[in-house]
Coordinates of C-alpha atoms in Angstrom, one line a residue:
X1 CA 44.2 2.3 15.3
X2 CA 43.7 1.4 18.9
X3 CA 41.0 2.4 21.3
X4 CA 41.1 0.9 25.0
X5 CA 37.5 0.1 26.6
X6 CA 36.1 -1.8 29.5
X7 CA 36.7 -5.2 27.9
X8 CA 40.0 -4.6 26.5
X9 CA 41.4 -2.8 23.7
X10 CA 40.2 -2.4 20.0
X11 CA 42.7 -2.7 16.9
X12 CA 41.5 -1.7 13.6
X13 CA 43.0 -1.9 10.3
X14 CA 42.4 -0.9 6.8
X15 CA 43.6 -1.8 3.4
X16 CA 43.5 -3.3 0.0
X17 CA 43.9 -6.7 -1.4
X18 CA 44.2 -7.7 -5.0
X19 CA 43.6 -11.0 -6.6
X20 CA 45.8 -11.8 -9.9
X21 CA 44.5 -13.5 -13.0
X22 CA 45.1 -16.8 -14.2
X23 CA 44.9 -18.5 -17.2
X24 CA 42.9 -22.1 -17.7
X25 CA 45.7 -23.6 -19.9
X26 CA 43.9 -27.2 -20.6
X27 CA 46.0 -29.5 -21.8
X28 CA 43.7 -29.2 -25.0
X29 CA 42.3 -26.2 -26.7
X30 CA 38.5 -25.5 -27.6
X31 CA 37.6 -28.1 -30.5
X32 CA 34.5 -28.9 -32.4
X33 CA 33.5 -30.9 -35.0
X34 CA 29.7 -30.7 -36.5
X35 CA 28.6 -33.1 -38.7
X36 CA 26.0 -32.0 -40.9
X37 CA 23.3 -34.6 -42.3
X38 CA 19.5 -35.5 -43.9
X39 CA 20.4 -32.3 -45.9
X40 CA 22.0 -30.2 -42.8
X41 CA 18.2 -30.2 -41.5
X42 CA 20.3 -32.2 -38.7
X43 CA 23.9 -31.3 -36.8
X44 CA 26.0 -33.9 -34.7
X45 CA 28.5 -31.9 -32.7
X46 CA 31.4 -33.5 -31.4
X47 CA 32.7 -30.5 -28.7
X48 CA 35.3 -30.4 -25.9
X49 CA 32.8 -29.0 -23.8
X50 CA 31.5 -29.0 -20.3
X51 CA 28.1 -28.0 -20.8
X52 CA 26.5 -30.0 -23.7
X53 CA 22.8 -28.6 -23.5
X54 CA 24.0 -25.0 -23.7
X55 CA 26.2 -26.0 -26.4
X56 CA 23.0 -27.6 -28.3
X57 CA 21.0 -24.4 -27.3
X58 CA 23.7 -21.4 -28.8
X59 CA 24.4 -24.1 -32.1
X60 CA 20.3 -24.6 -32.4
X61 CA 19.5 -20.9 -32.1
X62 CA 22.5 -19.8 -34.3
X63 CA 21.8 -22.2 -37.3
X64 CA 17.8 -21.7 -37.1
X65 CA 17.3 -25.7 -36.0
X66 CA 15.4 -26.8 -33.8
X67 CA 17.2 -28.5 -30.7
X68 CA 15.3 -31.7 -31.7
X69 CA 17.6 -31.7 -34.6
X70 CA 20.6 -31.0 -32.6
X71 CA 23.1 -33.7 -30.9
X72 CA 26.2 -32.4 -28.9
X73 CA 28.3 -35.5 -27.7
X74 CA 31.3 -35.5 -25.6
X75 CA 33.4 -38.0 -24.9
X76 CA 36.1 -36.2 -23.0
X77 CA 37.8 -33.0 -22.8
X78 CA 41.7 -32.3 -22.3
X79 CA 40.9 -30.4 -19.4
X80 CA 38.4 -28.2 -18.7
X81 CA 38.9 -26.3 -15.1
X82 CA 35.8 -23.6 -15.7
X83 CA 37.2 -22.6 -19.1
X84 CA 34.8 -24.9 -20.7
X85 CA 31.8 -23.7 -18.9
X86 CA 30.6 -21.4 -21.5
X87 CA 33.3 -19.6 -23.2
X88 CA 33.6 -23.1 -25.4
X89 CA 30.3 -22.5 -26.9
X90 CA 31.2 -19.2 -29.7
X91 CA 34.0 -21.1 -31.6
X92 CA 30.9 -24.7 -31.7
X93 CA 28.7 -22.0 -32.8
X94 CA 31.0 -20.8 -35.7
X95 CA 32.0 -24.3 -37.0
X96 CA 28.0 -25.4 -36.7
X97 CA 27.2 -22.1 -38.8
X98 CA 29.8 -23.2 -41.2
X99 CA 28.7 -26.6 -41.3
X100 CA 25.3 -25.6 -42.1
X101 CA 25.5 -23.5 -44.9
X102 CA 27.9 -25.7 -46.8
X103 CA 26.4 -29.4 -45.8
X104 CA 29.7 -30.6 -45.4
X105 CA 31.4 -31.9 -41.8
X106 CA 33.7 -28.5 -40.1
X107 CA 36.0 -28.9 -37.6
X108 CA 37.4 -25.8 -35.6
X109 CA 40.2 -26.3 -33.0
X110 CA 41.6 -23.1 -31.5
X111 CA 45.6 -22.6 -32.1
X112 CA 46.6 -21.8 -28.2
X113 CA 47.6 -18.4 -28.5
X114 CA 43.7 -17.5 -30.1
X115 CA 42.4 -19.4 -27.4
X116 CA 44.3 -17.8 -24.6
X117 CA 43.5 -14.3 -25.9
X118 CA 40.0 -14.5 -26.2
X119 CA 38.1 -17.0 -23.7
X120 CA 39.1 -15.0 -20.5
X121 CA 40.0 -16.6 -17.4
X122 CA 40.2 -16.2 -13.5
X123 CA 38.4 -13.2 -12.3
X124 CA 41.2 -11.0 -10.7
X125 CA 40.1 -9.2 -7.7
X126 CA 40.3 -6.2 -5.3
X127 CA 39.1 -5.9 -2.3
X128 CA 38.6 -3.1 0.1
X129 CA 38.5 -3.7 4.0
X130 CA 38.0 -3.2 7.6
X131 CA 38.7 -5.1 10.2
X132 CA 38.8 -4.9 14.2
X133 CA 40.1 -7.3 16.6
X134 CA 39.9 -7.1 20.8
X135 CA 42.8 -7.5 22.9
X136 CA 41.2 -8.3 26.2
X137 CA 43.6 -7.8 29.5
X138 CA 44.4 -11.8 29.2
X139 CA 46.0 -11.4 26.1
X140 CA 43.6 -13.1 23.9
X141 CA 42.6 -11.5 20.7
X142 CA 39.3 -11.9 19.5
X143 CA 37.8 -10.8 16.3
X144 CA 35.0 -7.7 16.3
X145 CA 34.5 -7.0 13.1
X146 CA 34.9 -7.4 9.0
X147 CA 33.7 -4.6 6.4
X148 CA 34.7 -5.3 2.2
X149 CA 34.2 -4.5 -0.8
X150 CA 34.8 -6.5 -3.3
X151 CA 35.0 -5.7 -7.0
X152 CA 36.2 -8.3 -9.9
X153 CA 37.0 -7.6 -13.3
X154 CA 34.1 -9.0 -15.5
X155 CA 35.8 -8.1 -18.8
X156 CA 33.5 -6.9 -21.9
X157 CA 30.2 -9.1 -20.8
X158 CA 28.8 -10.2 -17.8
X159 CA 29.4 -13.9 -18.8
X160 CA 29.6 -15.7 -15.2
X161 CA 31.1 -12.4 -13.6
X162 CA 27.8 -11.9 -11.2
X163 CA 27.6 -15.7 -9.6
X164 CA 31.6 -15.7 -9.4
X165 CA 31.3 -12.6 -7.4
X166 CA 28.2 -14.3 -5.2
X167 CA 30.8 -17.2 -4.2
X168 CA 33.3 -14.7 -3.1
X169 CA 30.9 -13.1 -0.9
X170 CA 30.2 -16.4 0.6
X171 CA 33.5 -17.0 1.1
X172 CA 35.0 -13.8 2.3
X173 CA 34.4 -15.3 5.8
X174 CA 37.1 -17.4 5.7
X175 CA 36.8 -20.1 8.9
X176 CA 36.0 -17.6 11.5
X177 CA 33.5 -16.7 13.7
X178 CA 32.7 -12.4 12.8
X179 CA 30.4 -10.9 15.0
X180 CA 30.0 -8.1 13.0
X181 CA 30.3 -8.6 9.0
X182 CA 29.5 -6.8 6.5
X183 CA 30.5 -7.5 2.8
X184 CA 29.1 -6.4 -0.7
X185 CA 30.4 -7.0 -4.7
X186 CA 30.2 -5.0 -8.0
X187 CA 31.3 -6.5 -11.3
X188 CA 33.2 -4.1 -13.3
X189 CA 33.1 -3.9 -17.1
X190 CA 36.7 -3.6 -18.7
X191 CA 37.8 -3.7 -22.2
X192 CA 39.1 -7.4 -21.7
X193 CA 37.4 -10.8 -23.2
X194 CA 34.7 -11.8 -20.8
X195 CA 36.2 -13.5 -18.0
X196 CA 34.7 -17.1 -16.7
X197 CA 34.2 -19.7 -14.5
X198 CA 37.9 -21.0 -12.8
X199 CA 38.4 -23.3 -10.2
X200 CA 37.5 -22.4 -7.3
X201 CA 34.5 -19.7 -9.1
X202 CA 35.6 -16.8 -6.7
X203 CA 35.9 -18.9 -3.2
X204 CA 39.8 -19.2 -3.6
X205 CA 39.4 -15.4 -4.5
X206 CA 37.2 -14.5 -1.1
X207 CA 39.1 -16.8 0.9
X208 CA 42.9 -15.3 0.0
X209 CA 41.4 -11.9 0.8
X210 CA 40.1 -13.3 4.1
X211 CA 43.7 -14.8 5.0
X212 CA 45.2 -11.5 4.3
X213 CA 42.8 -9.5 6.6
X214 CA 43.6 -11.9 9.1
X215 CA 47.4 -11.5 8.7
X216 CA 46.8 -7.7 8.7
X217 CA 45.1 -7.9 12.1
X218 CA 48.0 -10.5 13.5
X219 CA 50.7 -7.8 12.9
X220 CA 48.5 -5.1 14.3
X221 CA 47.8 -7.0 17.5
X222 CA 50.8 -8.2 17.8
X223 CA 50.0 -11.6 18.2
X224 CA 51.2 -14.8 15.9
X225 CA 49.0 -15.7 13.2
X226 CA 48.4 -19.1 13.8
X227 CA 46.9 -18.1 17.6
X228 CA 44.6 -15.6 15.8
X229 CA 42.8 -18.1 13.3
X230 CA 43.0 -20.7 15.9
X231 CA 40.9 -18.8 18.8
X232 CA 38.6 -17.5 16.3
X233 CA 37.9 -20.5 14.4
X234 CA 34.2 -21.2 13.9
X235 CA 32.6 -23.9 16.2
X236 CA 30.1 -25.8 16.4
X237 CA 26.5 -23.9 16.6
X238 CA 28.3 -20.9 15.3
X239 CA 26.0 -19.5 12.2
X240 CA 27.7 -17.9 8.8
X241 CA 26.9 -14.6 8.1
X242 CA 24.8 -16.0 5.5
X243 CA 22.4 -17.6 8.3
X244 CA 24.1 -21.5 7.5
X245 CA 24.5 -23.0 11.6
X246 CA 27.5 -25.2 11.6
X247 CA 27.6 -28.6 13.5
X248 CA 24.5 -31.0 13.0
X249 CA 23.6 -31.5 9.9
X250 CA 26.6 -29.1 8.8
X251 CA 29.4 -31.6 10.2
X252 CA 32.7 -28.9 11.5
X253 CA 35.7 -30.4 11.7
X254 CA 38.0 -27.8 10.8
X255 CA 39.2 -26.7 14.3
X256 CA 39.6 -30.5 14.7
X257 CA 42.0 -30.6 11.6
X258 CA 43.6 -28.4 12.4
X259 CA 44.9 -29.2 16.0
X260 CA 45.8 -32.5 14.6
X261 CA 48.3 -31.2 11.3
X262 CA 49.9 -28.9 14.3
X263 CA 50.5 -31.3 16.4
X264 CA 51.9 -34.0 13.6
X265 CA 53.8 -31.3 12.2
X266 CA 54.8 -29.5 15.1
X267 CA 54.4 -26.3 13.4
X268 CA 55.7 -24.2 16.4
X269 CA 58.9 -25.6 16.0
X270 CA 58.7 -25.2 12.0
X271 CA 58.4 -21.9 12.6
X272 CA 61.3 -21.5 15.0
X273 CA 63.3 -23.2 12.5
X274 CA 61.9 -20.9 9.7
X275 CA 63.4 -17.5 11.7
X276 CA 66.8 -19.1 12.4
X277 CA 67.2 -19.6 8.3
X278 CA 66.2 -15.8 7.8
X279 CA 68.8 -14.6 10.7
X280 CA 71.6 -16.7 9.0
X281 CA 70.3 -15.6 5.3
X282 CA 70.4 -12.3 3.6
X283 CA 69.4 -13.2 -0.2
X284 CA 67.3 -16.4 0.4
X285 CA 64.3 -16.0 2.7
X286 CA 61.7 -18.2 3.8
X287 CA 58.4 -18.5 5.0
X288 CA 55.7 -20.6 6.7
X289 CA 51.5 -21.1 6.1
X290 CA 49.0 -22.7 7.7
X291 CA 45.4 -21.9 6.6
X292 CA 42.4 -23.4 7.2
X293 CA 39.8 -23.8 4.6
X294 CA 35.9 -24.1 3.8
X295 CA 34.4 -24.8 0.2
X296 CA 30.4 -24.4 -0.2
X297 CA 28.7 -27.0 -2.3
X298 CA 26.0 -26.6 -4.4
X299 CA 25.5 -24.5 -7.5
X300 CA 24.5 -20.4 -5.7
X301 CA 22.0 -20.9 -8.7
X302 CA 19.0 -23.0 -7.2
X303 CA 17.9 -24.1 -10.6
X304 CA 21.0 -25.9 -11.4
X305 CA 20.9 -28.2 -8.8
X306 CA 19.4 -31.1 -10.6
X307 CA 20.7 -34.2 -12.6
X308 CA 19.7 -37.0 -14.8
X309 CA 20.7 -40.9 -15.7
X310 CA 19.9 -42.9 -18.3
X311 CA 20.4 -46.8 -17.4
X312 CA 20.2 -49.9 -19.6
X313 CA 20.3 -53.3 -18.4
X314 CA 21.6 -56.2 -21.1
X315 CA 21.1 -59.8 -20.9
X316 CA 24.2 -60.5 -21.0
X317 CA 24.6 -58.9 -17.3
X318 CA 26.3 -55.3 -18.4
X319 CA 25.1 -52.1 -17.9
X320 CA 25.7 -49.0 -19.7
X321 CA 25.2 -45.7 -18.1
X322 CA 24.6 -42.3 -19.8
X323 CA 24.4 -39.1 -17.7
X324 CA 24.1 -35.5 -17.4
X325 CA 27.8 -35.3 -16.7
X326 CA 31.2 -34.7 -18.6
X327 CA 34.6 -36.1 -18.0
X328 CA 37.3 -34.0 -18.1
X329 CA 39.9 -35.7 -16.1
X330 CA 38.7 -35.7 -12.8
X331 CA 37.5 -39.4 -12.3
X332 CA 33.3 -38.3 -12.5
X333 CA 32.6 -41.5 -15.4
X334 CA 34.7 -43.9 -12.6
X335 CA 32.9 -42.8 -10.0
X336 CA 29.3 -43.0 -11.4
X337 CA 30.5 -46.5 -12.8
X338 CA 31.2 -47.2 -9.3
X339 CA 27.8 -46.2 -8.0
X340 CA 26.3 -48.6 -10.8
X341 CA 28.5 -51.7 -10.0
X342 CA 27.8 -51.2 -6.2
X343 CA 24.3 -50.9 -7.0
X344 CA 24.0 -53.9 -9.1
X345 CA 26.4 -55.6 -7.2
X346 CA 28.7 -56.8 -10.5
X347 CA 32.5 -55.8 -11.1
X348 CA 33.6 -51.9 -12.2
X349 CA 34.4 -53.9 -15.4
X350 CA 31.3 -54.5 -16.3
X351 CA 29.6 -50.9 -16.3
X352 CA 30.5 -48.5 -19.0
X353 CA 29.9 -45.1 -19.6
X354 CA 29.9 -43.9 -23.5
X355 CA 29.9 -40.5 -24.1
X356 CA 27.8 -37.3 -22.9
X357 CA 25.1 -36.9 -25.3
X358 CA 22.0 -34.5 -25.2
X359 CA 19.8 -36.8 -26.7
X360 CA 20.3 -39.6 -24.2
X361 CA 20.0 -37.1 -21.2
X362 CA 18.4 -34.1 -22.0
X363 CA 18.2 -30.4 -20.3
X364 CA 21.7 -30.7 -18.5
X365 CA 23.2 -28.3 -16.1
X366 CA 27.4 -27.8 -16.9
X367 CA 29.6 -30.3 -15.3
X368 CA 31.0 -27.5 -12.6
X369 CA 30.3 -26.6 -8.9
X370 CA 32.2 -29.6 -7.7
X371 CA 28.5 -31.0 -7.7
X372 CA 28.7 -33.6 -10.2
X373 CA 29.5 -36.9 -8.2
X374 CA 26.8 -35.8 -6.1
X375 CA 24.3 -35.2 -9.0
X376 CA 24.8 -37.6 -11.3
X377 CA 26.1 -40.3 -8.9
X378 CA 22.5 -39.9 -7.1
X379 CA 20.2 -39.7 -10.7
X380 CA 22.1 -43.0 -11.5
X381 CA 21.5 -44.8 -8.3
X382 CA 17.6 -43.9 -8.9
X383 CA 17.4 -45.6 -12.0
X384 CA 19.5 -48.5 -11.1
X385 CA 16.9 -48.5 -7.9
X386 CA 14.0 -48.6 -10.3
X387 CA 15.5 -51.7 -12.2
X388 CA 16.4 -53.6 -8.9
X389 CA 13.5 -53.4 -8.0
X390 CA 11.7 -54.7 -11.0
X391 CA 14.2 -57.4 -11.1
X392 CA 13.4 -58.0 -7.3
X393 CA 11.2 -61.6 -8.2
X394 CA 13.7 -62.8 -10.5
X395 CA 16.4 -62.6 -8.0
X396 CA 13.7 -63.9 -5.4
X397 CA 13.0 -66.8 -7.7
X398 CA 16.8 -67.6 -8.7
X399 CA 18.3 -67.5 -5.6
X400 CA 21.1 -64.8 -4.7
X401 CA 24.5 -66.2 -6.3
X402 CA 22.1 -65.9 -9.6
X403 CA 24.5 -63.3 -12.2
X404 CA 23.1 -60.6 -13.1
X405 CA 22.7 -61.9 -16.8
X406 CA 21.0 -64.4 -15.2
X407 CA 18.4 -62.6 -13.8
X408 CA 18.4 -59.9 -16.9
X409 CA 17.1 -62.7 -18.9
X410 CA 14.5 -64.0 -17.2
X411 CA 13.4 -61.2 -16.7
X412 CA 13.4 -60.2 -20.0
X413 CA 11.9 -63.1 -21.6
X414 CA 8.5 -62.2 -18.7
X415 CA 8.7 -58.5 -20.9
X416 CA 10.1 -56.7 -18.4
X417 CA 11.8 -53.2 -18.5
X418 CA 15.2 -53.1 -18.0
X419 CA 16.1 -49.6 -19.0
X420 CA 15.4 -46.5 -16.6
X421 CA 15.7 -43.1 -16.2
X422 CA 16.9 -41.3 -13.1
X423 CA 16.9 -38.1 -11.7
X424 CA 18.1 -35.7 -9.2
X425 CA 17.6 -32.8 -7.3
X426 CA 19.1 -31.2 -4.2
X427 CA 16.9 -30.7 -1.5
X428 CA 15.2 -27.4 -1.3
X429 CA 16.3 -26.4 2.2
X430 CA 19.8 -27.4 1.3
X431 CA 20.4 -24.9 -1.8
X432 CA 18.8 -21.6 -3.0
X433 CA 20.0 -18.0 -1.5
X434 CA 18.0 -15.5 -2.3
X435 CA 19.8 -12.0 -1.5
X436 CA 16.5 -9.8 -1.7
X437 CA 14.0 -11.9 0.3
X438 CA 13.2 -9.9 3.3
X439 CA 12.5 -11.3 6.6
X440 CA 8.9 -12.6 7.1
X441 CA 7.1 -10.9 9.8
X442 CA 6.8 -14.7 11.9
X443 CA 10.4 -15.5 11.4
X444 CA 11.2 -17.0 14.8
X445 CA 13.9 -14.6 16.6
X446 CA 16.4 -16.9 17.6
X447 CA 17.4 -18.0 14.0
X448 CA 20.4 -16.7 12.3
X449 CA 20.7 -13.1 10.5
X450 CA 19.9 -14.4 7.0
X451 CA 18.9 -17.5 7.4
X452 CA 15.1 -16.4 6.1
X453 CA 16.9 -16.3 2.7
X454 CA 17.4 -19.6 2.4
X455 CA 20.7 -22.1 2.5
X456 CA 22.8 -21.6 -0.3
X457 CA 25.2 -24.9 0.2
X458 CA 24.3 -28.1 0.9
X459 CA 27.2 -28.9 2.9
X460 CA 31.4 -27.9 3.4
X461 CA 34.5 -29.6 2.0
X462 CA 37.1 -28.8 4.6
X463 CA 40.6 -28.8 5.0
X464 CA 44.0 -27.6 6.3
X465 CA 47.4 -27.0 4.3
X466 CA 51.0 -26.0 5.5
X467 CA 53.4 -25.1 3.2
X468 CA 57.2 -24.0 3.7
X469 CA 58.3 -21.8 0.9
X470 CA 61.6 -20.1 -0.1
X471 CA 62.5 -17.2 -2.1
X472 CA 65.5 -15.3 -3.7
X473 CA 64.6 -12.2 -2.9
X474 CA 67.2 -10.9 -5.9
X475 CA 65.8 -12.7 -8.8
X476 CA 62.4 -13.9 -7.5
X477 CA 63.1 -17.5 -8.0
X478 CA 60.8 -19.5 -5.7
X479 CA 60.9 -23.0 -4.5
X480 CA 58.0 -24.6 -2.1
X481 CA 59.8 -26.3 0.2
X482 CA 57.0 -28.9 1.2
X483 CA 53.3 -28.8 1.3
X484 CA 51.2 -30.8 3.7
X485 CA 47.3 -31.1 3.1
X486 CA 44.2 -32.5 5.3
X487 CA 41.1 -32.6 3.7
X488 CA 37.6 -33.9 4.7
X489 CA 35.1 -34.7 1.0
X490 CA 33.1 -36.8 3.7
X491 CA 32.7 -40.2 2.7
X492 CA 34.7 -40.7 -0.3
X493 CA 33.8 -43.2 -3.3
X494 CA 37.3 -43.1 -4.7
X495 CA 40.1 -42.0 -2.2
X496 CA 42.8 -42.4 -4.8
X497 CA 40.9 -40.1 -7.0
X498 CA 40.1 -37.7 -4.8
X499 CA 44.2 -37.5 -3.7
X500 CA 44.9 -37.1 -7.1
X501 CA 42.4 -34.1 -7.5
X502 CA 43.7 -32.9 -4.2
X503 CA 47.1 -32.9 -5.0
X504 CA 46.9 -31.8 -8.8
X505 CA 45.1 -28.9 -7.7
X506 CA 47.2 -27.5 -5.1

C-alpha cells in the first residue's frame, strides 16, 4: 500500500518468508569409544565431539560416576559444523552405559543414514513481516519501518531451539538503519528429532529474511535493490535495535566494503549485462546479488564466554599446550600454536597441541560461537604471560639470543615453575543480553532503546558477497556463475586459514 504525506510518500508491504532445513553431513559420523578401567569405577571416552565437559557430564550422570572418574578426550573430529554441539552426546552416553556394565572397551559409530535421521539439523524458519519505506519527492527511499515474527521448528525438545531463535532476532536487522523495529520469536514443537546448533545458529536464518524484506520493499518502491540497501546502510553512531552504537569501539566498515566490491566489480554494468542474457534467453535465466553482511560475536549466553589453557614449558625449549578447545577442521590448534610461538618467540614447530581432554582443562564451554580463537587464543597467552614472566631473570641474566631451552633450564635447575594455567573471560560490558531487564529509573536519556540490557556481542565480522547465478528454469539445474567475497575478521592470525573457512563456507 501507498499513502502520500508531507515528507513524501509511504510504501508498505506484507508477507512471509521461509527458511529451509539443512543437514550437517560431516565428513565423519558421531563416534565414541569408552574405555572402561580399575574395575569400570573409571571411563576414558574417546568422542568426535565439540563439547567435551558436557560429554563427561551426560556419560557421568548416566553411568552413576562421578566426573572425577570421567575423561572425555578429543583429538579431532571429521567435521563438526554445530552438529556436534550436543546432539553427539546420547549415542557417548549409550556406548559409556554399555561400557560400564560389561567392563569391557565399546565403540559406537553411527552408520550415516541413523545419524542423519536422528541428530536434527538447521532450524528451518518462517517469518511473518511488515515493512514500510518513504519515497521522499527527491526520489530517495528511505526505510520507516520493520515488524516480524519469527517462528523456527524446534523439533521434539527444546535442545538449542530458544538461543538459535535469540541470534535470529539479533540478526533480523540485517545492515540497516530501522527507525522503527519491532521483532519477536517462538519455538515451535514438532514431531521431528530435536533440531541443533548449524552454522551460522540462526544469523544466516534472520539475515536471509532481512534480504528478502528488503527486496520486497525494492519492487514496491520501485527502485533497484542495490540503491535501497546502500542509502540505508547503517553508519557510524547509528545504534542496533538491540541498543549496540556502531563506530568506536564497534569499528563499521561495511558501507566502506561495499562501495569498494561495486566499484572493482562494476556491478552496474554486471547487471546490465545480466538483463541483456534474460532478453536473448527464454529457458536459461540469470541473476545477480549483492548483500551486505554483519555476524555478532560472542556466545547470547553470558556464562559461556570464558576459556582455559593449560601450558607446560620443557627444558628442552618446547611447549605443549592443552586447551578448552576442539579442532574440527577449522585451523583453532594452528592458531593457538601460533599465539604460543609468538609468545615465546620460538618456531610454530616447536609448540604442540595434544588432544582436548577434561582432565587437563576442566569445565569447558563447546567449541562453537565462532569464539574460540578469541577464547582460547587469549587463556593461552595468559599462561604463556605467567611463565615469561617468571623466566624474565633468566632471559635478563643470559642475554637475549639465549634459546628458550636455554633459559628453561636454568630456570629449572633455581626450582622454578614452568607450567601455567590461563584463563579467559570476555569482558562484562562486551557480552550478556538480558531480554527482561527493565530500564533503571537513572538510565541517562540519550542512550540507545535497549542498551540498559546490556551488549550482547563483543564485536562484528563483516563482509560483502556478489554472486552471478544461472538457472534452467525447465529442469532446475543451477550453476553459480562466480562469487566474489570481502570480509573483515579484524586483525587476522592466519589469513590463509581464514580464506579457507571463508571460502569453504560459502
Amino acid at each position: 500500500g501507498a499513502d502520500t504525506g508531507t515528507s513524501g510518500k509511504l510504501v508498505t508491504v506484507a508477507g512471509t518468508f521461509r527458511n529451509g532445513g539443512q543437514e550437517h553431513f560431516y565428513l565423519e559420523t558421531n563416534a565414541t569409544l569408552v574405555v572402561p578401567s580399575e574395575s569400570a569405577t573409571n571411563l576414558t571416552i574417546y568422542a568426535s565431539t565439540q563439547a567435551p565437559t558436557k560429554t563427561q557430564n551426560y556419560c557421568a550422570s548416566a553411568t552413576n560416576t562421578p566426573s572425577a572418574k570421567v575423561v572425555v578426550r578429543m583429538k579431532r573430529m571429521g567435521g563438526g559444523f554445530g552438529g556436534k554441539e550436543t546432539r553427539s552426546a546420547f549415542s557417548s552416553c549409550a556406548a559409556a552405559v554399555a561400557a560400564k556394565i560389561s567392563n569391557r572397551p565399546v565403540r559406537l559409530t553411527m552408520p550415516r543414514d541413523v545419524d542423519m535421521s536422528i541428530t536434527g539439523g538447521r532450524h528451518t524458519f518462517l517469518t511473518k513481516y511488515r515493512a514500510a519505506a518513504r519515497v521522499t519527492s527527491d526520489g530517495q527511499v528511505k526505510l520507516e519501518a520493520l515488524d516480524a515474527q519469527l517462528y523456527n521448528n524446534g523439533g521434539s525438545a527444546f535442545d538449542l531451539s530458544g538461543p538459535v531463535l535469540c541470534r535470529a532476532l539479533f540478526h533480523i536487522d540485517g545492515c540497516y538503519n530501522w527507525p522503527h523495529f519491532r521483532a519477536v520469536g517462538q519455538v515451535c514443537k514438532t514431531a521431528q528429532p530435536p533440531h541443533t546448533a548449524f552454522r551460522g545458529f540462526g544469523g544466516p536464518q534472520g539475515i536471509a529474511a532481512c534480504e528478502h524484506v528488503m527486496e520486497h520493499l525494492a519492487l514496491a518502491c520501485n527502485v533497484p535493490s542495490d540503491e535501497l540497501r546502500r542509502e540505508n546502510m547503517y553508519l557510524n553512531t547509528h545504534s542496533t535495535p538491540f541498543g549496540t552504537i556502531l563506530g568506536n569501539e564497534l569499528k563499521w566498515n561495511v558501507p566502506t566494503m561495499w562501495d569498494k566490491l561495486q566499484s572493482e566489480l562494476n556491478i552496474p554494468a554486471r547487471r546490465q549485462a545480466v538483463d541483456a542474457f534474460n532478453a536473448k534467453n527464454k529457458w536459461k535465466k540469470r541473476g545477480l546479488a549483492y548483500v551486505p553482511t554483519k555476524f555478532g560475536i560472542a556466545f547470547t549466553e553470558k556464562l559461556m564466554n570464558q576459556g582455559g589453557a593449560l601450558v607446560h614449558v620443557y627444558t628442552d625449549g618446547t611447549v605443549l599446550v592443552s586447551h578448552g578447545g576442539t579442532e574440527m577442521g577449522q585451523g583453532l590448534h594452528t592458531k593457538v600454536c601460533q599465539v604460543a610461538a609468538q609468545a615465546f618467540d620460538i618456531p610454530l614447530e616447536d609448540v604442540y597441541i595434544n588432544d582436548t581432554s577434561t582432565d587437563k582443562v576442566a569445565n569447558t564451554m563447546p567449541t562453537a560461537a565462532s569464539m574460540s580463537t578469541d577464547m582460547y587464543g587469549m587463556a593461552t597467552f595468559d599462561a604463556c604471560s605467567q611463565i615469561l614472566d617468571r623466566l624474565k631473570p633468566y632471559r635478563e641474566k643470559l642475554g637475549s639470543d639465549a634459546k628458550l631451552s636455554e633459559v628453561a633450564l636454568a630456570a629449572h635447575f633455581s626450582r622454578v615453575n614452568l607450567s601455567a594455567q590461563g584463563f579467559f573471560t570476555l569482558m562484562d560490558k562486551r557480552c550478556g543480553f538480558d531480554f527482561k531487564k527493565e530500564k533503571p529509573a537513572d538510565y541517562p536519556s540519550d542512550a540507545p532503546v535497549n542498551s540498559w540490557k546490556g551488549q550482547p556481542f563483543n564485536y562484528f565480522t563483516q563482509g560483502v558477497a556478489c554472486s552471478e547465478v544461472e538457472i534452467d528454469v525447465l529442469s532446475g539445474n543451477h550453476r553459480v556463475i562466480s562469487s566474489d567475497v570481502v570480509v573483515d575478521v579484524g586483525s587476522s592470525i592466519n589469513p590463509t586459514i581464514d580464506i579457507g573457512q571463508i571460502e569453504g563456507a560459502f
